[in-house]
mmCIF file of C-alpha atoms and ligand atoms in Angstrom:
data_model
loop_
_atom_site.group_PDB
_atom_site.id
_atom_site.type_symbol
_atom_site.label_atom_id
_atom_site.label_comp_id
_atom_site.label_asym_id
_atom_site.label_seq_id
_atom_site.Cartn_x
_atom_site.Cartn_y
_atom_site.Cartn_z
ATOM 1 C CA MET A 1 -126.217 -288.065 -110.380
ATOM 2 C CA LYS A 2 -122.816 -286.373 -110.658
ATOM 3 C CA ALA A 3 -120.490 -287.304 -107.826
ATOM 4 C CA VAL A 4 -116.831 -287.489 -106.936
ATOM 5 C CA VAL A 5 -116.188 -291.238 -107.056
ATOM 6 C CA GLN A 6 -113.477 -292.812 -104.929
ATOM 7 C CA ARG A 7 -112.932 -296.552 -105.410
ATOM 8 C CA ARG A 8 -109.528 -296.708 -103.736
ATOM 9 C CA TYR A 9 -107.492 -294.524 -101.435
ATOM 10 C CA GLY A 10 -105.521 -291.775 -103.144
ATOM 11 C CA SER A 11 -107.602 -291.664 -106.318
ATOM 12 C CA ALA A 12 -110.959 -290.009 -107.065
ATOM 13 C CA VAL A 13 -112.651 -288.626 -110.197
ATOM 14 C CA LEU A 14 -115.881 -286.857 -111.098
ATOM 15 C CA GLY A 15 -118.312 -289.487 -112.419
ATOM 16 C CA ASP A 16 -121.907 -290.713 -112.498
ATOM 17 C CA LEU A 17 -123.611 -292.818 -109.841
ATOM 18 C CA ASP A 18 -127.170 -293.897 -109.108
ATOM 19 C CA VAL A 19 -129.034 -291.651 -106.701
ATOM 20 C CA PRO A 20 -128.930 -293.425 -103.308
ATOM 21 C CA VAL A 21 -132.123 -294.626 -101.618
ATOM 22 C CA PRO A 22 -132.786 -293.660 -97.980
ATOM 23 C CA GLY A 23 -133.145 -296.588 -95.575
ATOM 24 C CA GLN A 24 -134.717 -296.820 -92.121
ATOM 25 C CA GLY A 25 -134.226 -293.549 -90.248
ATOM 26 C CA GLU A 26 -132.580 -291.845 -93.222
ATOM 27 C CA VAL A 27 -133.464 -289.060 -95.641
ATOM 28 C CA LEU A 28 -132.313 -288.289 -99.170
ATOM 29 C CA LEU A 29 -130.846 -284.810 -99.529
ATOM 30 C CA GLU A 30 -130.439 -282.698 -102.604
ATOM 31 C CA VAL A 31 -126.958 -281.505 -101.673
ATOM 32 C CA ARG A 32 -126.417 -277.747 -101.952
ATOM 33 C CA ALA A 33 -122.990 -277.524 -100.329
ATOM 34 C CA ALA A 34 -120.332 -279.751 -98.786
ATOM 35 C CA GLY A 35 -117.815 -278.562 -96.210
ATOM 36 C CA VAL A 36 -114.157 -279.561 -96.524
ATOM 37 C CA ASP A 37 -111.838 -280.217 -93.625
ATOM 38 C CA MET A 38 -108.615 -282.067 -92.870
ATOM 39 C CA GLY A 39 -110.641 -285.221 -92.228
ATOM 40 C CA THR A 40 -111.833 -285.151 -95.857
ATOM 41 C CA TRP A 41 -108.219 -285.392 -96.988
ATOM 42 C CA HIS A 42 -107.458 -288.198 -94.497
ATOM 43 C CA LEU A 43 -110.366 -290.296 -95.815
ATOM 44 C CA LEU A 44 -109.437 -289.622 -99.453
ATOM 45 C CA ALA A 45 -105.794 -290.528 -98.912
ATOM 46 C CA GLY A 46 -106.342 -293.292 -96.350
ATOM 47 C CA LYS A 47 -103.667 -291.630 -94.229
ATOM 48 C CA PRO A 48 -102.545 -291.775 -91.552
ATOM 49 C CA TYR A 49 -102.932 -295.543 -91.990
ATOM 50 C CA LEU A 50 -104.659 -295.613 -88.609
ATOM 51 C CA VAL A 51 -107.888 -294.397 -90.308
ATOM 52 C CA ARG A 52 -108.055 -297.716 -92.209
ATOM 53 C CA PHE A 53 -108.215 -299.612 -88.921
ATOM 54 C CA ILE A 54 -110.940 -297.544 -87.277
ATOM 55 C CA GLY A 55 -113.858 -298.335 -89.542
ATOM 56 C CA PHE A 56 -113.426 -296.296 -92.738
ATOM 57 C CA GLY A 57 -112.273 -299.256 -94.858
ATOM 58 C CA PHE A 58 -109.076 -301.311 -94.742
ATOM 59 C CA ARG A 59 -108.278 -301.980 -98.431
ATOM 60 C CA GLY A 60 -110.272 -299.067 -99.809
ATOM 61 C CA PRO A 61 -112.773 -296.478 -98.631
ATOM 62 C CA LYS A 62 -116.143 -297.882 -97.490
ATOM 63 C CA SER A 63 -117.942 -294.876 -98.917
ATOM 64 C CA PRO A 64 -117.609 -294.553 -102.724
ATOM 65 C CA VAL A 65 -118.118 -290.792 -102.414
ATOM 66 C CA PRO A 66 -115.965 -288.541 -100.203
ATOM 67 C CA GLY A 67 -117.243 -285.611 -98.135
ATOM 68 C CA ARG A 68 -119.101 -285.664 -94.823
ATOM 69 C CA ASP A 69 -120.198 -282.103 -94.009
ATOM 70 C CA VAL A 70 -123.415 -281.338 -95.863
ATOM 71 C CA SER A 71 -126.232 -278.847 -96.251
ATOM 72 C CA GLY A 72 -129.212 -279.393 -98.490
ATOM 73 C CA VAL A 73 -132.916 -279.950 -98.947
ATOM 74 C CA VAL A 74 -134.785 -283.116 -97.931
ATOM 75 C CA THR A 75 -136.213 -284.694 -101.101
ATOM 76 C CA GLN A 76 -137.254 -288.144 -99.879
ATOM 77 C CA ILE A 77 -138.033 -289.671 -96.482
ATOM 78 C CA GLY A 78 -136.969 -293.185 -95.485
ATOM 79 C CA PRO A 79 -139.097 -295.550 -93.364
ATOM 80 C CA GLY A 80 -139.647 -294.428 -89.763
ATOM 81 C CA VAL A 81 -138.608 -290.797 -90.263
ATOM 82 C CA THR A 82 -140.812 -288.319 -88.407
ATOM 83 C CA GLU A 83 -138.261 -285.571 -87.653
ATOM 84 C CA PHE A 84 -138.104 -284.026 -91.138
ATOM 85 C CA SER A 85 -140.382 -283.566 -94.155
ATOM 86 C CA VAL A 86 -139.727 -283.189 -97.863
ATOM 87 C CA GLY A 87 -138.613 -279.604 -98.525
ATOM 88 C CA ASP A 88 -136.917 -279.047 -95.150
ATOM 89 C CA GLU A 89 -133.556 -277.268 -95.279
ATOM 90 C CA VAL A 90 -131.011 -279.103 -93.131
ATOM 91 C CA PHE A 91 -127.310 -279.363 -92.328
ATOM 92 C CA GLY A 92 -125.179 -282.045 -90.710
ATOM 93 C CA THR A 93 -123.065 -284.958 -91.892
ATOM 94 C CA CYS A 94 -123.430 -287.921 -94.255
ATOM 95 C CA GLU A 95 -121.292 -290.448 -96.127
ATOM 96 C CA GLY A 96 -120.641 -288.819 -99.476
ATOM 97 C CA SER A 97 -121.553 -285.130 -99.720
ATOM 98 C CA PHE A 98 -119.393 -284.510 -102.832
ATOM 99 C CA ALA A 99 -122.423 -285.404 -104.960
ATOM 100 C CA GLU A 100 -125.709 -284.009 -106.192
ATOM 101 C CA TYR A 101 -127.618 -286.274 -103.768
ATOM 102 C CA ALA A 102 -126.672 -287.950 -100.498
ATOM 103 C CA VAL A 103 -128.390 -290.067 -97.880
ATOM 104 C CA SER A 104 -128.035 -289.123 -94.231
ATOM 105 C CA PRO A 105 -129.366 -290.599 -90.968
ATOM 106 C CA VAL A 106 -131.681 -288.078 -89.295
ATOM 107 C CA ALA A 107 -129.609 -288.463 -86.117
ATOM 108 C CA ARG A 108 -126.807 -286.607 -87.910
ATOM 109 C CA LEU A 109 -128.925 -283.691 -89.127
ATOM 110 C CA ALA A 110 -130.406 -280.481 -87.761
ATOM 111 C CA ARG A 111 -132.462 -277.707 -89.305
ATOM 112 C CA LYS A 112 -130.358 -275.200 -91.219
ATOM 113 C CA PRO A 113 -129.890 -271.979 -89.235
ATOM 114 C CA LYS A 114 -132.207 -269.189 -90.393
ATOM 115 C CA GLY A 115 -130.525 -266.333 -92.226
ATOM 116 C CA VAL A 116 -127.407 -268.193 -93.384
ATOM 117 C CA SER A 117 -126.651 -269.617 -96.819
ATOM 118 C CA PHE A 118 -126.270 -273.317 -97.614
ATOM 119 C CA THR A 119 -122.567 -272.611 -98.125
ATOM 120 C CA GLU A 120 -122.154 -271.200 -94.628
ATOM 121 C CA ALA A 121 -124.228 -273.995 -93.083
ATOM 122 C CA ALA A 122 -122.109 -276.697 -94.757
ATOM 123 C CA ALA A 123 -118.968 -275.196 -93.229
ATOM 124 C CA VAL A 124 -120.231 -275.769 -89.689
ATOM 125 C CA PRO A 125 -120.960 -279.384 -88.671
ATOM 126 C CA ILE A 126 -117.650 -281.216 -88.142
ATOM 127 C CA SER A 127 -115.424 -278.253 -87.295
ATOM 128 C CA GLY A 128 -118.038 -276.410 -85.233
ATOM 129 C CA GLY A 129 -119.234 -279.596 -83.526
ATOM 130 C CA THR A 130 -115.664 -280.565 -82.635
ATOM 131 C CA ALA A 131 -114.955 -277.150 -81.128
ATOM 132 C CA LEU A 132 -118.211 -277.191 -79.147
ATOM 133 C CA GLN A 133 -117.521 -280.653 -77.707
ATOM 134 C CA GLY A 134 -113.928 -279.701 -76.885
ATOM 135 C CA LEU A 135 -115.040 -276.646 -74.938
ATOM 136 C CA ARG A 136 -117.674 -278.354 -72.754
ATOM 137 C CA GLY A 137 -117.504 -277.097 -69.180
ATOM 138 C CA VAL A 138 -115.840 -273.737 -69.910
ATOM 139 C CA GLN A 139 -117.056 -271.150 -67.381
ATOM 140 C CA PRO A 140 -117.381 -267.375 -67.821
ATOM 141 C CA GLY A 141 -114.137 -265.597 -66.969
ATOM 142 C CA GLN A 142 -111.922 -268.615 -67.556
ATOM 143 C CA ARG A 143 -108.870 -268.300 -69.772
ATOM 144 C CA VAL A 144 -108.969 -270.402 -72.933
ATOM 145 C CA LEU A 145 -106.062 -270.922 -75.343
ATOM 146 C CA VAL A 146 -106.899 -272.023 -78.901
ATOM 147 C CA LEU A 147 -103.944 -273.441 -80.847
ATOM 148 C CA GLY A 148 -104.631 -273.428 -84.592
ATOM 149 C CA ALA A 149 -107.144 -270.602 -84.129
ATOM 150 C CA GLY A 150 -107.189 -269.706 -87.835
ATOM 151 C CA GLY A 151 -108.083 -273.232 -88.951
ATOM 152 C CA GLY A 152 -111.419 -275.009 -89.282
ATOM 153 C CA VAL A 153 -111.941 -276.207 -85.702
ATOM 154 C CA GLY A 154 -109.998 -273.324 -84.154
ATOM 155 C CA SER A 155 -112.070 -270.633 -85.901
ATOM 156 C CA TYR A 156 -115.162 -272.003 -84.172
ATOM 157 C CA GLY A 157 -113.209 -272.624 -80.958
ATOM 158 C CA VAL A 158 -112.422 -268.930 -80.610
ATOM 159 C CA GLN A 159 -116.040 -267.886 -81.165
ATOM 160 C CA ILE A 160 -117.643 -270.561 -78.979
ATOM 161 C CA ALA A 161 -115.228 -269.911 -76.100
ATOM 162 C CA LYS A 162 -116.098 -266.199 -76.353
ATOM 163 C CA ALA A 163 -119.808 -267.034 -76.422
ATOM 164 C CA LEU A 164 -119.289 -269.040 -73.213
ATOM 165 C CA GLY A 165 -117.797 -265.927 -71.584
ATOM 166 C CA ALA A 166 -114.136 -266.938 -71.611
ATOM 167 C CA HIS A 167 -111.087 -264.743 -72.138
ATOM 168 C CA VAL A 168 -109.667 -266.179 -75.373
ATOM 169 C CA THR A 169 -106.129 -266.247 -76.729
ATOM 170 C CA GLY A 170 -105.808 -267.503 -80.293
ATOM 171 C CA VAL A 171 -102.506 -268.799 -81.686
ATOM 172 C CA CYS A 172 -102.014 -268.809 -85.466
ATOM 173 C CA SER A 173 -99.586 -267.903 -88.240
ATOM 174 C CA THR A 174 -99.169 -264.331 -89.525
ATOM 175 C CA ARG A 175 -101.667 -264.410 -92.404
ATOM 176 C CA LYS A 176 -104.449 -265.646 -90.100
ATOM 177 C CA LEU A 177 -104.064 -262.939 -87.432
ATOM 178 C CA ASP A 178 -106.754 -260.665 -88.900
ATOM 179 C CA LEU A 179 -109.254 -263.509 -89.150
ATOM 180 C CA VAL A 180 -108.670 -264.621 -85.559
ATOM 181 C CA ARG A 181 -109.025 -261.047 -84.306
ATOM 182 C CA SER A 182 -112.239 -260.647 -86.302
ATOM 183 C CA LEU A 183 -113.643 -263.801 -84.668
ATOM 184 C CA GLY A 184 -113.396 -262.052 -81.294
ATOM 185 C CA ALA A 185 -110.155 -263.338 -79.740
ATOM 186 C CA ASP A 186 -109.080 -261.114 -76.842
ATOM 187 C CA GLU A 187 -105.447 -261.784 -77.646
ATOM 188 C CA VAL A 188 -103.715 -263.190 -80.699
ATOM 189 C CA VAL A 189 -100.258 -264.733 -80.852
ATOM 190 C CA ASP A 190 -98.325 -265.219 -84.084
ATOM 191 C CA TYR A 191 -96.450 -268.442 -83.400
ATOM 192 C CA THR A 192 -94.026 -267.725 -86.248
ATOM 193 C CA VAL A 193 -92.716 -264.748 -84.262
ATOM 194 C CA ALA A 194 -92.957 -265.958 -80.658
ATOM 195 C CA ASP A 195 -94.842 -268.730 -78.934
ATOM 196 C CA PHE A 196 -97.619 -268.122 -76.397
ATOM 197 C CA THR A 197 -96.962 -267.407 -72.726
ATOM 198 C CA GLY A 198 -99.137 -267.546 -69.586
ATOM 199 C CA THR A 199 -101.400 -270.216 -68.142
ATOM 200 C CA TYR A 200 -104.876 -271.276 -69.193
ATOM 201 C CA ASP A 201 -107.892 -273.078 -67.723
ATOM 202 C CA LEU A 202 -108.499 -274.887 -71.011
ATOM 203 C CA ILE A 203 -106.223 -275.432 -73.991
ATOM 204 C CA LEU A 204 -107.952 -276.482 -77.224
ATOM 205 C CA ASP A 205 -105.085 -277.926 -79.252
ATOM 206 C CA CYS A 206 -106.019 -277.969 -82.952
ATOM 207 C CA GLY A 207 -102.581 -277.488 -84.489
ATOM 208 C CA GLY A 208 -98.849 -277.553 -83.973
ATOM 209 C CA ASN A 209 -98.382 -280.903 -82.230
ATOM 210 C CA ARG A 210 -96.669 -279.365 -79.208
ATOM 211 C CA SER A 211 -95.323 -281.713 -76.572
ATOM 212 C CA LEU A 212 -97.504 -282.645 -73.620
ATOM 213 C CA SER A 213 -94.950 -281.107 -71.271
ATOM 214 C CA ARG A 214 -95.231 -277.767 -73.127
ATOM 215 C CA LEU A 215 -99.032 -277.937 -72.935
ATOM 216 C CA ARG A 216 -99.009 -278.871 -69.245
ATOM 217 C CA GLU A 217 -96.630 -276.009 -68.512
ATOM 218 C CA ALA A 218 -99.227 -273.631 -70.034
ATOM 219 C CA SER A 219 -102.122 -275.176 -68.122
ATOM 220 C CA THR A 220 -103.329 -274.067 -64.663
ATOM 221 C CA PRO A 221 -102.879 -276.783 -61.988
ATOM 222 C CA ARG A 222 -106.507 -277.943 -62.441
ATOM 223 C CA GLY A 223 -106.772 -276.952 -66.100
ATOM 224 C CA SER A 224 -107.778 -279.076 -69.092
ATOM 225 C CA VAL A 225 -105.732 -279.886 -72.157
ATOM 226 C CA VAL A 226 -107.983 -281.062 -75.000
ATOM 227 C CA LEU A 227 -106.052 -282.685 -77.843
ATOM 228 C CA VAL A 228 -108.053 -282.233 -81.040
ATOM 229 C CA GLY A 229 -105.428 -283.078 -83.640
ATOM 230 C CA ALA A 230 -102.327 -282.090 -85.552
ATOM 231 C CA GLU A 231 -100.894 -282.782 -88.974
ATOM 232 C CA THR A 232 -97.279 -283.327 -88.050
ATOM 233 C CA GLY A 233 -97.485 -286.773 -86.518
ATOM 234 C CA GLY A 234 -96.360 -289.114 -89.315
ATOM 235 C CA ALA A 235 -98.036 -291.354 -91.904
ATOM 236 C CA ILE A 236 -98.855 -294.362 -89.732
ATOM 237 C CA THR A 237 -100.522 -293.047 -86.591
ATOM 238 C CA GLY A 238 -100.723 -289.299 -87.343
ATOM 239 C CA GLY A 239 -99.363 -288.469 -83.900
ATOM 240 C CA PHE A 240 -101.740 -290.695 -81.970
ATOM 241 C CA GLU A 241 -98.835 -291.586 -79.650
ATOM 242 C CA ARG A 242 -99.241 -288.178 -78.005
ATOM 243 C CA ALA A 243 -102.867 -289.014 -77.212
ATOM 244 C CA LEU A 244 -101.870 -292.413 -75.792
ATOM 245 C CA LEU A 245 -99.239 -290.721 -73.642
ATOM 246 C CA ALA A 246 -101.870 -288.219 -72.451
ATOM 247 C CA ALA A 247 -104.224 -291.065 -71.488
ATOM 248 C CA ALA A 248 -101.414 -292.847 -69.635
ATOM 249 C CA LEU A 249 -100.328 -289.692 -67.820
ATOM 250 C CA ASN A 250 -103.791 -288.375 -67.000
ATOM 251 C CA PRO A 251 -104.411 -290.366 -63.758
ATOM 252 C CA PHE A 252 -101.120 -289.158 -62.281
ATOM 253 C CA VAL A 253 -101.322 -285.395 -62.891
ATOM 254 C CA SER A 254 -103.568 -282.646 -61.494
ATOM 255 C CA GLN A 255 -104.543 -281.416 -64.961
ATOM 256 C CA LYS A 256 -107.086 -283.174 -67.155
ATOM 257 C CA LEU A 257 -105.444 -284.422 -70.357
ATOM 258 C CA SER A 258 -107.798 -285.805 -72.977
ATOM 259 C CA LEU A 259 -108.058 -286.754 -76.624
ATOM 260 C CA LEU A 260 -111.264 -285.430 -78.129
ATOM 261 C CA MET A 261 -113.230 -287.962 -80.164
ATOM 262 C CA SER A 262 -115.916 -285.701 -81.511
ATOM 263 C CA GLU A 263 -119.298 -287.160 -82.399
ATOM 264 C CA GLU A 264 -121.366 -286.185 -85.429
ATOM 265 C CA ARG A 265 -124.776 -285.657 -83.816
ATOM 266 C CA GLY A 266 -127.855 -283.703 -84.796
ATOM 267 C CA ASP A 267 -128.349 -282.386 -81.254
ATOM 268 C CA VAL A 268 -124.825 -280.910 -81.283
ATOM 269 C CA PHE A 269 -125.511 -279.307 -84.681
ATOM 270 C CA ASP A 270 -128.765 -277.933 -83.281
ATOM 271 C CA GLU A 271 -126.843 -276.257 -80.430
ATOM 272 C CA LEU A 272 -124.685 -274.642 -83.101
ATOM 273 C CA ARG A 273 -127.807 -273.573 -85.006
ATOM 274 C CA VAL A 274 -128.986 -271.704 -81.899
ATOM 275 C CA MET A 275 -125.594 -269.972 -81.502
ATOM 276 C CA ILE A 276 -125.527 -269.031 -85.201
ATOM 277 C CA GLU A 277 -129.075 -267.645 -85.110
ATOM 278 C CA ALA A 278 -128.146 -265.660 -81.961
ATOM 279 C CA GLY A 279 -125.224 -264.140 -83.896
ATOM 280 C CA SER A 280 -122.507 -265.449 -81.573
ATOM 281 C CA VAL A 281 -121.015 -267.905 -84.083
ATOM 282 C CA ARG A 282 -120.493 -267.606 -87.829
ATOM 283 C CA ALA A 283 -118.801 -269.707 -90.462
ATOM 284 C CA ALA A 284 -115.565 -268.075 -91.606
ATOM 285 C CA VAL A 285 -115.786 -269.273 -95.226
ATOM 286 C CA GLU A 286 -112.656 -268.345 -97.153
ATOM 287 C CA ARG A 287 -113.406 -269.924 -100.514
ATOM 288 C CA GLU A 288 -115.976 -271.884 -102.514
ATOM 289 C CA PHE A 289 -115.194 -274.468 -105.210
ATOM 290 C CA PRO A 290 -117.640 -276.069 -107.699
ATOM 291 C CA LEU A 291 -118.176 -279.851 -107.501
ATOM 292 C CA SER A 292 -115.939 -280.336 -110.573
ATOM 293 C CA GLU A 293 -113.067 -278.839 -108.546
ATOM 294 C CA ALA A 294 -113.807 -280.640 -105.269
ATOM 295 C CA LEU A 295 -110.382 -282.302 -105.218
ATOM 296 C CA ASP A 296 -108.717 -278.889 -105.602
ATOM 297 C CA ALA A 297 -110.736 -277.763 -102.585
ATOM 298 C CA VAL A 298 -109.369 -280.661 -100.538
ATOM 299 C CA GLU A 299 -105.825 -279.935 -101.722
ATOM 300 C CA HIS A 300 -106.309 -276.252 -100.807
ATOM 301 C CA VAL A 301 -107.056 -277.311 -97.216
ATOM 302 C CA TYR A 302 -104.377 -280.015 -97.061
ATOM 303 C CA SER A 303 -101.638 -277.743 -98.359
ATOM 304 C CA ARG A 304 -102.496 -275.245 -95.611
ATOM 305 C CA ARG A 305 -103.412 -272.457 -98.056
ATOM 306 C CA SER A 306 -106.889 -272.063 -96.544
ATOM 307 C CA VAL A 307 -107.702 -269.406 -93.965
ATOM 308 C CA GLY A 308 -110.838 -270.503 -92.139
ATOM 309 C CA LYS A 309 -113.244 -272.813 -93.981
ATOM 310 C CA VAL A 310 -113.525 -274.108 -97.556
ATOM 311 C CA VAL A 311 -116.792 -275.296 -99.121
ATOM 312 C CA VAL A 312 -117.753 -277.204 -102.275
ATOM 313 C CA THR A 313 -120.999 -275.885 -103.781
ATOM 314 C CA ILE A 314 -123.248 -278.107 -105.864
HETATM 315 N N1 NAP B 1 -110.419 -285.274 -82.536
HETATM 316 C C1 NAP B 1 -111.406 -285.055 -83.378
HETATM 317 O O1 NAP B 1 -112.523 -285.529 -83.189
HETATM 318 C C2 NAP B 1 -111.143 -284.184 -84.582
HETATM 319 C C3 NAP B 1 -112.205 -283.592 -85.282
HETATM 320 C C4 NAP B 1 -111.904 -282.725 -86.345
HETATM 321 C C5 NAP B 1 -110.573 -282.511 -86.715
HETATM 322 N N2 NAP B 1 -109.583 -283.158 -86.056
HETATM 323 C C6 NAP B 1 -108.167 -282.902 -86.373
HETATM 324 O O2 NAP B 1 -107.843 -281.675 -85.757
HETATM 325 C C7 NAP B 1 -106.848 -280.987 -86.506
HETATM 326 C C8 NAP B 1 -107.356 -279.606 -86.853
HETATM 327 O O3 NAP B 1 -108.414 -279.733 -87.790
HETATM 328 P P1 NAP B 1 -108.832 -278.488 -88.681
HETATM 329 O O4 NAP B 1 -109.908 -278.971 -89.580
HETATM 330 O O5 NAP B 1 -109.082 -277.316 -87.812
HETATM 331 O O6 NAP B 1 -107.490 -278.266 -89.531
HETATM 332 P P2 NAP B 1 -106.957 -276.903 -90.186
HETATM 333 O O7 NAP B 1 -108.095 -276.142 -90.742
HETATM 334 O O8 NAP B 1 -105.821 -277.271 -91.058
HETATM 335 O O9 NAP B 1 -106.407 -276.090 -88.934
HETATM 336 C C9 NAP B 1 -105.214 -276.398 -88.268
HETATM 337 C C10 NAP B 1 -104.541 -275.094 -87.964
HETATM 338 O O10 NAP B 1 -103.365 -275.303 -87.191
HETATM 339 C C11 NAP B 1 -102.474 -274.272 -87.525
HETATM 340 N N3 NAP B 1 -101.132 -274.544 -87.053
HETATM 341 C C12 NAP B 1 -100.165 -275.296 -87.638
HETATM 342 N N4 NAP B 1 -99.068 -275.301 -86.865
HETATM 343 C C13 NAP B 1 -99.356 -274.550 -85.762
HETATM 344 C C14 NAP B 1 -98.625 -274.159 -84.602
HETATM 345 N N5 NAP B 1 -97.362 -274.565 -84.391
HETATM 346 N N6 NAP B 1 -99.239 -273.382 -83.695
HETATM 347 C C15 NAP B 1 -100.502 -272.966 -83.869
HETATM 348 N N7 NAP B 1 -101.240 -273.275 -84.946
HETATM 349 C C16 NAP B 1 -100.662 -274.060 -85.881
HETATM 350 C C17 NAP B 1 -102.614 -274.153 -89.032
HETATM 351 O O11 NAP B 1 -102.249 -272.864 -89.448
HETATM 352 P P3 NAP B 1 -100.928 -272.535 -90.309
HETATM 353 O O12 NAP B 1 -100.899 -273.540 -91.419
HETATM 354 O O13 NAP B 1 -101.122 -271.144 -90.765
HETATM 355 O O14 NAP B 1 -99.807 -272.690 -89.394
HETATM 356 C C18 NAP B 1 -104.105 -274.362 -89.222
HETATM 357 O O15 NAP B 1 -104.792 -273.117 -89.265
HETATM 358 C C19 NAP B 1 -106.578 -281.875 -87.720
HETATM 359 O O16 NAP B 1 -105.447 -282.658 -87.459
HETATM 360 C C20 NAP B 1 -107.817 -282.728 -87.833
HETATM 361 O O17 NAP B 1 -107.553 -283.943 -88.485
HETATM 362 C C21 NAP B 1 -109.829 -283.971 -84.993
#
């Protein structure tokens, strides 16, 4: 099969590999599309260096093929699989979706939402699942602030918070204002002109790396600050210090400060499927790239040229 092959961090090329064989509890997918997010770049580059210590491979990447978000068709069933059959259309995550075929555990898959393309479905799992898990507990009428609202996670954050009945303020740069408005934000703030004001019951922090004191100042006394991530934290830890500080501070303050560690789970993706089929969430796909240009797709996201989501089609 054709695949993007990555033997060491910082270097990958289009090449040929054997089609993988599904093991216990796994299925083989004919990949139709692969979503791209900031995490794809981190695992290609091996940066921040922290990623090498948390299970993705110390000297080089454990997976020879990059890409995790996937949509495709089940073509082979591994031992013990009862959840899916050959021919089923699914979406979720795997190790190595930048390829014509990929193996995925069924626990990381759900049925593809009806009425959406493979491209749209592949743009959902990691970003949509992260936003959904970060917004757990939001009640109708609450005020939610989404920082990085025009990015991958933030674009779902705005829509999911709206679907939960919240009043949503999205913060983004100028060229993403129209997208964030179109996703249903009640208010939009262009941070290049002026920063946000007011207080919020939940802050979903997907960009900007603002200080904890700034985030606490914008949080109601019993509000939640959910740290998703930022790209301005340095090559070694990627800003993880802010999360450690939040964990240390959390027991001593009235607000709930947490680092989100999102899980890639089929049941979470199935919740998203229901929201997509109900029309309350959609994938804001900005651009598609063919497999031969998968690395350009990653660079497009990393260099912050993307508006919404980017997908590699196979
Ligand atoms: N914790 C987890 O489990 C988890 C899961 C997924 C992702 N992440 C991390 O979460 C972060 C977001 O991921 P993503 O895929 O959504 O990345 P993304 O698509 O690059 O989105 C980040 C957004 O932040 C915006 N931004 C930058 N500076 C900002 C500022 N000062 N104020 C407001 N917005 C600002 C960027 O827009 P402009 O460039 O236009 O400013 C961009 O749209 C990444 O660091 C990623 O690694 C964490």
